[in-house]
PDB file of C-alpha atoms in Angstrom:
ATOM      1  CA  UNK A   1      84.010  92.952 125.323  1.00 79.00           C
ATOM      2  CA  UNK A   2      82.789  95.606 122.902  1.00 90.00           C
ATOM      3  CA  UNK A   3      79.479  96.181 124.555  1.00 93.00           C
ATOM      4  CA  UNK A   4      81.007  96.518 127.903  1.00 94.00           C
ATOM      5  CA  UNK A   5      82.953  98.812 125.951  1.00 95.00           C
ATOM      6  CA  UNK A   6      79.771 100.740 124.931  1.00 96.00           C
ATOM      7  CA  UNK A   7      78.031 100.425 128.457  1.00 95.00           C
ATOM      8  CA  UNK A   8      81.277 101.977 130.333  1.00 96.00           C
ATOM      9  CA  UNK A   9      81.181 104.904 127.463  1.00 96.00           C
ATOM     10  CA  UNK A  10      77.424 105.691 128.401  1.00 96.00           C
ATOM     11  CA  UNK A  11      75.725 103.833 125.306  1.00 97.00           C
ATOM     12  CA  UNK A  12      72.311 102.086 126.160  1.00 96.00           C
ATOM     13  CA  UNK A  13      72.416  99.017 125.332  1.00 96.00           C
ATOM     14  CA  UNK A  14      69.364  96.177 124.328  1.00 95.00           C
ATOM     15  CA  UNK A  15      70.202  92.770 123.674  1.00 94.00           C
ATOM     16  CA  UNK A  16      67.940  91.415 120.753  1.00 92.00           C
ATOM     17  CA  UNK A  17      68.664  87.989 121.498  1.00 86.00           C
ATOM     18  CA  UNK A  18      68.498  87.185 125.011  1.00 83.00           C
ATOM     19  CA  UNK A  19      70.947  83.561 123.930  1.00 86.00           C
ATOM     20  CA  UNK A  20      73.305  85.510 121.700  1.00 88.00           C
ATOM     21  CA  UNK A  21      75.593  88.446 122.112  1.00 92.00           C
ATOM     22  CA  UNK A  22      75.322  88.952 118.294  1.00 95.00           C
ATOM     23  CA  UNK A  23      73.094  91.083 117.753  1.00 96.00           C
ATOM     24  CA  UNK A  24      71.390  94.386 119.490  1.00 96.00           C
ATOM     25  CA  UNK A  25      71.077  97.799 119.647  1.00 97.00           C
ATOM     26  CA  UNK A  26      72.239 100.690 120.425  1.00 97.00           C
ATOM     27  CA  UNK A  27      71.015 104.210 121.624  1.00 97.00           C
ATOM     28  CA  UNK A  28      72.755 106.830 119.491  1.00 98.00           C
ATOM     29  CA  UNK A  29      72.186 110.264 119.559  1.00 97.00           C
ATOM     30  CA  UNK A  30      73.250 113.208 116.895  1.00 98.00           C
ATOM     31  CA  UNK A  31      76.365 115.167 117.158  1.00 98.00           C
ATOM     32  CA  UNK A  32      76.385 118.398 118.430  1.00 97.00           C
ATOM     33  CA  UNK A  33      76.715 121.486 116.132  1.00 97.00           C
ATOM     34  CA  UNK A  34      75.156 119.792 113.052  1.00 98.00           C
ATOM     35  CA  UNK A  35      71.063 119.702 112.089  1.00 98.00           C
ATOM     36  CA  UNK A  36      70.723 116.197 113.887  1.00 98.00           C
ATOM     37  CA  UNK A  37      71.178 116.963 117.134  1.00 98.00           C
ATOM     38  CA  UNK A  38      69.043 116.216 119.860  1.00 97.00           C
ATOM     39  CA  UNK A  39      67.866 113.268 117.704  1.00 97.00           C
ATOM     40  CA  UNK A  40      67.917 110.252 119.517  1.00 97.00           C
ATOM     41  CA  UNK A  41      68.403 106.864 117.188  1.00 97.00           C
ATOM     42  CA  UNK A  42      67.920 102.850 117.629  1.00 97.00           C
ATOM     43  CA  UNK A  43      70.392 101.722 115.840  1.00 97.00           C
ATOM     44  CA  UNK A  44      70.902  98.118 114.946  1.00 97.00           C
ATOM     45  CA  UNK A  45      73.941  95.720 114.928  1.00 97.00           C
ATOM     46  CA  UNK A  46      75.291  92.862 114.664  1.00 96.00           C
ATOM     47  CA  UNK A  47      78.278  91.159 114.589  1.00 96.00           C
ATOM     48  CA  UNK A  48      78.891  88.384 112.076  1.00 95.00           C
ATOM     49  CA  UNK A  49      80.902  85.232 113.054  1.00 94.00           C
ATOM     50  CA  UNK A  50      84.477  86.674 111.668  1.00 95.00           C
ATOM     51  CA  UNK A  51      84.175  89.892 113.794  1.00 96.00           C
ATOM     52  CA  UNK A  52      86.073  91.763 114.449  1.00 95.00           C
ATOM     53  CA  UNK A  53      88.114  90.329 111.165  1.00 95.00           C
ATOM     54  CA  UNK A  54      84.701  91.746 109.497  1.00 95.00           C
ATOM     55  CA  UNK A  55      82.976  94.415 110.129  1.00 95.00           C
ATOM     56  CA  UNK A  56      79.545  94.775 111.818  1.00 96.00           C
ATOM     57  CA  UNK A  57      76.608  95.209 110.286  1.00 96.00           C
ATOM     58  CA  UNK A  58      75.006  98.841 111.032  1.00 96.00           C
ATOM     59  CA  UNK A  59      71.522  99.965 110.148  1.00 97.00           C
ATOM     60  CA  UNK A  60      68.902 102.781 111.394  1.00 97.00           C
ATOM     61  CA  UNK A  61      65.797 101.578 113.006  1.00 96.00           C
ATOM     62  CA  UNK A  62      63.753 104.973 113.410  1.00 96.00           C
ATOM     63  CA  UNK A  63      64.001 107.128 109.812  1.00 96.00           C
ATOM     64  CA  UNK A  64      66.923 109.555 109.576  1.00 98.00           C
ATOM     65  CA  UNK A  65      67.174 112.062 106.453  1.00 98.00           C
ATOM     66  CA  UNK A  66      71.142 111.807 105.115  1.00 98.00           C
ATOM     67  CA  UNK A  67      72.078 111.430 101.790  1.00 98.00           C
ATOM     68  CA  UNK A  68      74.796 107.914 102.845  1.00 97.00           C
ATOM     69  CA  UNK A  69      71.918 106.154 105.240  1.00 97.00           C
ATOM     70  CA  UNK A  70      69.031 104.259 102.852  1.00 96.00           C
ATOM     71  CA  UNK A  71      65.387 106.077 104.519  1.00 93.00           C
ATOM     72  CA  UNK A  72      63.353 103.104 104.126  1.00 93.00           C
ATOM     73  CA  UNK A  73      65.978 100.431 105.833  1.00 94.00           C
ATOM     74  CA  UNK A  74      67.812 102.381 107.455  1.00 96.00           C
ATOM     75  CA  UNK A  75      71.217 100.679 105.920  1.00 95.00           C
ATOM     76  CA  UNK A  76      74.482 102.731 106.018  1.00 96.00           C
ATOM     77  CA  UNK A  77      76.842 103.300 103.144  1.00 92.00           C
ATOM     78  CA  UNK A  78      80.561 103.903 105.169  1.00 90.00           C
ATOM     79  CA  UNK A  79      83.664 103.181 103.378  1.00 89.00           C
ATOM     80  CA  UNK A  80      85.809 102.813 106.747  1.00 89.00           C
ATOM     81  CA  UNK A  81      82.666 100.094 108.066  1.00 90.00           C
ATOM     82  CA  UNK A  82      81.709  98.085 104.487  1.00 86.00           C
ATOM     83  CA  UNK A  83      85.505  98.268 103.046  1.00 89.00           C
ATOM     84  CA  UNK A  84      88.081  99.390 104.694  1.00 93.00           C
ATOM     85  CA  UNK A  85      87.053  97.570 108.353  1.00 96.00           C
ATOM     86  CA  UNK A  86      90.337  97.092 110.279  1.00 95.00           C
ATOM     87  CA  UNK A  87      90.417  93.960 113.394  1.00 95.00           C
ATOM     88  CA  UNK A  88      91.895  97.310 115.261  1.00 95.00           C
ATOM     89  CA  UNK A  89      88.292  99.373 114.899  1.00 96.00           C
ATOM     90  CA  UNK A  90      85.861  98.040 117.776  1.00 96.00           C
ATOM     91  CA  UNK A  91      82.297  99.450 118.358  1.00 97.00           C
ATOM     92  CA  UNK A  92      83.298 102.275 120.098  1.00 96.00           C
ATOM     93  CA  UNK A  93      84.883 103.353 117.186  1.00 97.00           C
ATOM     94  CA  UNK A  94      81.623 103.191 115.192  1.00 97.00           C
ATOM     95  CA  UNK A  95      79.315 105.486 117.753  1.00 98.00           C
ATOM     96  CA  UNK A  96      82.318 107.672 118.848  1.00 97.00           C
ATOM     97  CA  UNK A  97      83.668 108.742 115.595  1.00 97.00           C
ATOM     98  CA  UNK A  98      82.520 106.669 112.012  1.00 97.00           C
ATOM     99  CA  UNK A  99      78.668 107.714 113.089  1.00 98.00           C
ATOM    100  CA  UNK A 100      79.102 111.287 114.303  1.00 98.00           C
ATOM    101  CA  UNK A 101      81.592 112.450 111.214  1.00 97.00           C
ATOM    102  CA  UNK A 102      79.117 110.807 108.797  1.00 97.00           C
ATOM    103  CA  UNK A 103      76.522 112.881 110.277  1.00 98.00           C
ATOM    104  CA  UNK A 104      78.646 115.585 110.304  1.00 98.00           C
ATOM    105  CA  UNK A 105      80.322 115.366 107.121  1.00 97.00           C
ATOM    106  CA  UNK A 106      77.707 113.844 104.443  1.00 97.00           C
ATOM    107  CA  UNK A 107      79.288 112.004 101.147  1.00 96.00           C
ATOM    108  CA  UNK A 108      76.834 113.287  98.471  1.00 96.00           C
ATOM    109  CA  UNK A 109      78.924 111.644  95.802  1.00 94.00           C
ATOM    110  CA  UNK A 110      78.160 108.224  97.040  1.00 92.00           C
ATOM    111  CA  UNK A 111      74.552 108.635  98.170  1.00 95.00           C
ATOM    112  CA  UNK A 112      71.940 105.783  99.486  1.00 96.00           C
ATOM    113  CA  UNK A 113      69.501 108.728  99.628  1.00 97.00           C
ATOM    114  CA  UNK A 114      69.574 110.164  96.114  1.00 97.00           C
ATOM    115  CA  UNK A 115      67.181 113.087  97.150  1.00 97.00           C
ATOM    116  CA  UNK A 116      68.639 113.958 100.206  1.00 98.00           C
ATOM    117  CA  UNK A 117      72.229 114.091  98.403  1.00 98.00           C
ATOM    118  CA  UNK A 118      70.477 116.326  96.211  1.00 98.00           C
ATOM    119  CA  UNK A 119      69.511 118.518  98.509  1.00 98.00           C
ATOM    120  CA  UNK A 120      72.379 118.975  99.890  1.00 98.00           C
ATOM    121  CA  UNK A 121      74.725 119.761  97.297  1.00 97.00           C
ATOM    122  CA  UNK A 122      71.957 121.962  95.703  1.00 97.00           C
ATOM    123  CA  UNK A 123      70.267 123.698  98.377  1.00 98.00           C
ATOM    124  CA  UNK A 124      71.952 123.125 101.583  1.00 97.00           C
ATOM    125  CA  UNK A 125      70.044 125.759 103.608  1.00 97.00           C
ATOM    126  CA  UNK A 126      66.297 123.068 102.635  1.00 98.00           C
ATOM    127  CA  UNK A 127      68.425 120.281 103.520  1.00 98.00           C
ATOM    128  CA  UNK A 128      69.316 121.213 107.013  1.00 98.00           C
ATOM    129  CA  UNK A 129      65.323 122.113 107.349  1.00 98.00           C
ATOM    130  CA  UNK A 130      64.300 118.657 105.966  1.00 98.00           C
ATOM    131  CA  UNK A 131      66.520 117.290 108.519  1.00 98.00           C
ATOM    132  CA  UNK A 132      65.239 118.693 111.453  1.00 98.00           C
ATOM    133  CA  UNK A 133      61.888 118.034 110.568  1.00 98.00           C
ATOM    134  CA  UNK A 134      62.778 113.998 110.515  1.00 98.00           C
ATOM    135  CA  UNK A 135      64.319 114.450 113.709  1.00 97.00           C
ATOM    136  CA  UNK A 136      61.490 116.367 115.092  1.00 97.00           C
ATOM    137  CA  UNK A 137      58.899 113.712 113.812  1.00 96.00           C
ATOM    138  CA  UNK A 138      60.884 110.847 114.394  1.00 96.00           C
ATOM    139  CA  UNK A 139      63.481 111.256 116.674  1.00 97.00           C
ATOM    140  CA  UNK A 140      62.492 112.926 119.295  1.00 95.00           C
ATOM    141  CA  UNK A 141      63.842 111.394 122.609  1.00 92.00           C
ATOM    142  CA  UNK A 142      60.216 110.913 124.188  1.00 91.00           C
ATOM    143  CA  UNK A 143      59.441 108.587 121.071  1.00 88.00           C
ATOM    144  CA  UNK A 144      62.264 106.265 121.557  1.00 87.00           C
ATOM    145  CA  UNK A 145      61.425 103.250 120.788  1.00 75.00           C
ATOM    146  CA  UNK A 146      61.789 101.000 123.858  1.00 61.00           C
ATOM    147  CA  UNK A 147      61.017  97.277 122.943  1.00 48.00           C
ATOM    148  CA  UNK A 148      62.084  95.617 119.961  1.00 43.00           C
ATOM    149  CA  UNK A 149      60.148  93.089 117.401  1.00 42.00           C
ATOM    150  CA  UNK A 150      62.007  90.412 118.135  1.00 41.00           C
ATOM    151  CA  UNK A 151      61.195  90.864 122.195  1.00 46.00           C
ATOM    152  CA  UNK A 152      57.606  91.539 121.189  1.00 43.00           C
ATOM    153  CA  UNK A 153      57.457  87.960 119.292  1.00 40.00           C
ATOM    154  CA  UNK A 154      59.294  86.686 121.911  1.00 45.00           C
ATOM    155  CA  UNK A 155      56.390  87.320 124.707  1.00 46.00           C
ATOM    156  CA  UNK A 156      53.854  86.717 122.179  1.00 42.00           C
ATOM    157  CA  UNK A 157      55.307  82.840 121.701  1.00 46.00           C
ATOM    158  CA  UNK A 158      55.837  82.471 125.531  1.00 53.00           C
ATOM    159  CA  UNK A 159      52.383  83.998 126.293  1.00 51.00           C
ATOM    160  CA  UNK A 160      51.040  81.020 123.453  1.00 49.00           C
ATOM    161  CA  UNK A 161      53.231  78.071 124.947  1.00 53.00           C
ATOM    162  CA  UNK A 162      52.287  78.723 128.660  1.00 54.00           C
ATOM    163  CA  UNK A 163      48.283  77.703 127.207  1.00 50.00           C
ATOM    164  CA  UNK A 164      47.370  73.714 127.277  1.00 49.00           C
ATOM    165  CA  UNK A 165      46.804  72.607 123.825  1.00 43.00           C
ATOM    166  CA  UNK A 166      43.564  71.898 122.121  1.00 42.00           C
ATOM    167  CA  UNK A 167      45.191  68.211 121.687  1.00 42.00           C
ATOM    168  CA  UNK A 168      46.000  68.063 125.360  1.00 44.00           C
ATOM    169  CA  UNK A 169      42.391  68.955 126.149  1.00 42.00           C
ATOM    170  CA  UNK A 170      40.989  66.894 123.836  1.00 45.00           C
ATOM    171  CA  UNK A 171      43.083  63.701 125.442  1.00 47.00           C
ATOM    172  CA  UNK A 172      41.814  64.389 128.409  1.00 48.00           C
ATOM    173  CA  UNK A 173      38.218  64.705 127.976  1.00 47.00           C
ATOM    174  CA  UNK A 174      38.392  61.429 126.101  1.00 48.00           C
ATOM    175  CA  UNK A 175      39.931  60.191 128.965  1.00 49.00           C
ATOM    176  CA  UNK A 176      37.352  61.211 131.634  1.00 49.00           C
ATOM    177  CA  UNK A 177      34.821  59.559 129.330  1.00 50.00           C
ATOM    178  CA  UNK A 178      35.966  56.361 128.577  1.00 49.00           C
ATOM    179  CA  UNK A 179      36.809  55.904 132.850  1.00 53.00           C
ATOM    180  CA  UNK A 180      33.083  57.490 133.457  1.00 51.00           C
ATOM    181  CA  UNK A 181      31.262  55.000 130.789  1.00 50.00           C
ATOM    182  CA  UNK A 182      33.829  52.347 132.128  1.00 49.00           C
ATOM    183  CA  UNK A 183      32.746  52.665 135.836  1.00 55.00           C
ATOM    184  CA  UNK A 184      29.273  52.857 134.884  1.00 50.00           C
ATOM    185  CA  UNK A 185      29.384  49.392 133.146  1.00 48.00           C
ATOM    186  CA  UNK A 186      30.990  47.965 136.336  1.00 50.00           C
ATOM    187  CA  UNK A 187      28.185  49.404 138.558  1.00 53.00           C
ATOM    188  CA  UNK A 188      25.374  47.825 136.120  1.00 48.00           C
ATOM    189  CA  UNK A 189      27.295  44.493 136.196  1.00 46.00           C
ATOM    190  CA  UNK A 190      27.530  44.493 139.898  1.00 50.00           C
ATOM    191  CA  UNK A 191      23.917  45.585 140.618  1.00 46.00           C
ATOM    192  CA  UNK A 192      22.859  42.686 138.284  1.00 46.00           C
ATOM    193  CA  UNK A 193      24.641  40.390 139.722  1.00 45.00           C
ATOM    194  CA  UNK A 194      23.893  41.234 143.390  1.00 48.00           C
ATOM    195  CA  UNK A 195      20.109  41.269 141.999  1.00 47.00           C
ATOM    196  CA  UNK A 196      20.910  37.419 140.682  1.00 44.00           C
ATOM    197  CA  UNK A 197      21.719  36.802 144.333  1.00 44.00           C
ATOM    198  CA  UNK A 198      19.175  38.284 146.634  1.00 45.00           C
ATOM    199  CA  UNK A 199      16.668  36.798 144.067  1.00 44.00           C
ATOM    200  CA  UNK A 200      18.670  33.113 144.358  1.00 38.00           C
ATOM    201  CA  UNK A 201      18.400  33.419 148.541  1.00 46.00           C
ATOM    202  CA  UNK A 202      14.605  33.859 147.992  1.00 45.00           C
ATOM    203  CA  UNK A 203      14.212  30.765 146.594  1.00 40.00           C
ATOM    204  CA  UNK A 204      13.042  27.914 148.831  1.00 43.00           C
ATOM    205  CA  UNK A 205      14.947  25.070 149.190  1.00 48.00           C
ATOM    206  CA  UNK A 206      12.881  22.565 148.042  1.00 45.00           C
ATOM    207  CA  UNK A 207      12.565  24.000 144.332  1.00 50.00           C
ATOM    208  CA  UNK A 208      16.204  22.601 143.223  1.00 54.00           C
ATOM    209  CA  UNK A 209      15.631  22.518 139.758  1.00 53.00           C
ATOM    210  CA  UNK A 210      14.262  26.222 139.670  1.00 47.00           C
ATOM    211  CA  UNK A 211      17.378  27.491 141.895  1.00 47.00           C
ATOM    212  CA  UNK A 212      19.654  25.662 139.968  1.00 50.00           C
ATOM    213  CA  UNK A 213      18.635  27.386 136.593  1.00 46.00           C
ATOM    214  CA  UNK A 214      18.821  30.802 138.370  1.00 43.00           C
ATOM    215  CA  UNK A 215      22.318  30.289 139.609  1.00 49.00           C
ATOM    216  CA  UNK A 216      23.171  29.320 136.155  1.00 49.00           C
ATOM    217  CA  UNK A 217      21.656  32.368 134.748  1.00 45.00           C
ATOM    218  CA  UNK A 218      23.429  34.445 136.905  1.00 41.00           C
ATOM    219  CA  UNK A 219      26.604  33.246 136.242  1.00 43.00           C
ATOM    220  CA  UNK A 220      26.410  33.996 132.590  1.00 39.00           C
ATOM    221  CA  UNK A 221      25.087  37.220 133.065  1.00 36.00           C
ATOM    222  CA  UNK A 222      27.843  38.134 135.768  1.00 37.00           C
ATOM    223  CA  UNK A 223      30.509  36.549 133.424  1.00 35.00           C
ATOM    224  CA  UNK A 224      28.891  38.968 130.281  1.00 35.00           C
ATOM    225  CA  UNK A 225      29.497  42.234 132.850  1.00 35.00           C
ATOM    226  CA  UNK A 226      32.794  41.341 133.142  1.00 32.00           C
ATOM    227  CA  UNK A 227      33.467  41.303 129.719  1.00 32.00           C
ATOM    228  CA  UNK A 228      32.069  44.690 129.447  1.00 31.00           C
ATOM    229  CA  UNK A 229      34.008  46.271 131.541  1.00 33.00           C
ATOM    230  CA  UNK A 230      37.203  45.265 129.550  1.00 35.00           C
ATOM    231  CA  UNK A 231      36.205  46.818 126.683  1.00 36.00           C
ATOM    232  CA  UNK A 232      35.361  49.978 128.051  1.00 39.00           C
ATOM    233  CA  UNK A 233      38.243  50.295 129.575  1.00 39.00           C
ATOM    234  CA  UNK A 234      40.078  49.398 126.113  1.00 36.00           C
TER     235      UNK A 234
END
């Protein structure tokens, strides 16, 4: 409900988990009248199992110079979103109005940025010029970053699985060779024993005693090509 909430308000949307509405982000840009806009921001959330009984979890992806939001992860220190979360706030409360008056409105007395707060209560003029040069070096709506990790891995794992396995093509090629030396065993056998036969026809009739010890050689020999085969085919 909350991100068709966001989508029907304009927000751009991108789910991070295509099996979970949990977590994803959102495309936020800065407020009007301050130093940040015309910054454009990823900005992550997600929603923990209690929402909206607890509040979501809200972080910067691309850096942002601000004396409440942490510059290397991008966490956010908000009173109204880590302790005073109502069930009443939704999401469109966050981008709408928590985000744009915390942009507007810094806390420098409870700062994630220590510098930046600083800056600010010291030199406000430097601190509106440091943060237009994060939004022009990292902000900038042409840089917007598109795709996130977790789709990257995503592709990258799906790319991997679609590939036979080195097992699976190792099976087989043990496969082909044990029917191939199999076959070729047969093919001996027969040829010997078809030999045994021609060479049995050839005989004259009158030798008995030499035909009868050819048969019985051939016999054996075809009963030892049988055997053969079994065990290649084992």
């Amino acid at each position: 409900m909350d991100i068709m909430k966001l989508v029907m308000a304009d927000y751009e949307v991108e789910m991070a988990n295509e099996d979970s509405n949990a977590e994803f982000y959102v495309k936020f840009r800065g407020p009007k009248d301050t130093p940040y806009e015309g910054g454009v921001w990823k900005v992550h959330v997600e929603l923990p199992e209690a929402y909206p009984y607890k509040s979501p979890c809200i972080g910067f992806v691309n850096a942002i110079y601000h004396p409440n939001i942490d510059q290397m992860s991008g966490s956010v220190c908000l009173d109204v979103i880590n302790q005073t979360w109502s069930p009443l706030f939704d999401l469109l409360n966050v981008f709408e109005v928590f985000l744009p008056q915390l942009l507007t409105y810094p806390n420098s007395q409870d700062p994630l940025n220590g510098e930046a707060a600083a800056l600010h209560l010291r030199e406000p003029q430097r601190f509106q010029q440091k943060v237009r040069e994060f939004v022009n070096r990292y902000a900038r709506e042409e840089d917007y970053p598109v795709a996130s990790r977790t789709q990257a891995l995503r592709r990258h794992q799906q790319s991997r699985s679609a590939q036979p396995s080195t097992s699976s093509l190792a099976s087989s090629s043990k496969g082909a060779t044990a029917n191939a030396a199999a076959d070729s065993a047969h093919d001996t056998t027969r040829a010997a024993s078809n030999g045994s036969a021609s060479e049995l026809e050839s005989l004259s009739d009158s030798d008995d005693e030499e035909r009868n010890a050819l048969d019985d050689g051939a016999q054996a020999f075809s009963f030892s090509g049988r055997r053969l085969v079994g065990n290649g085919n084992s």
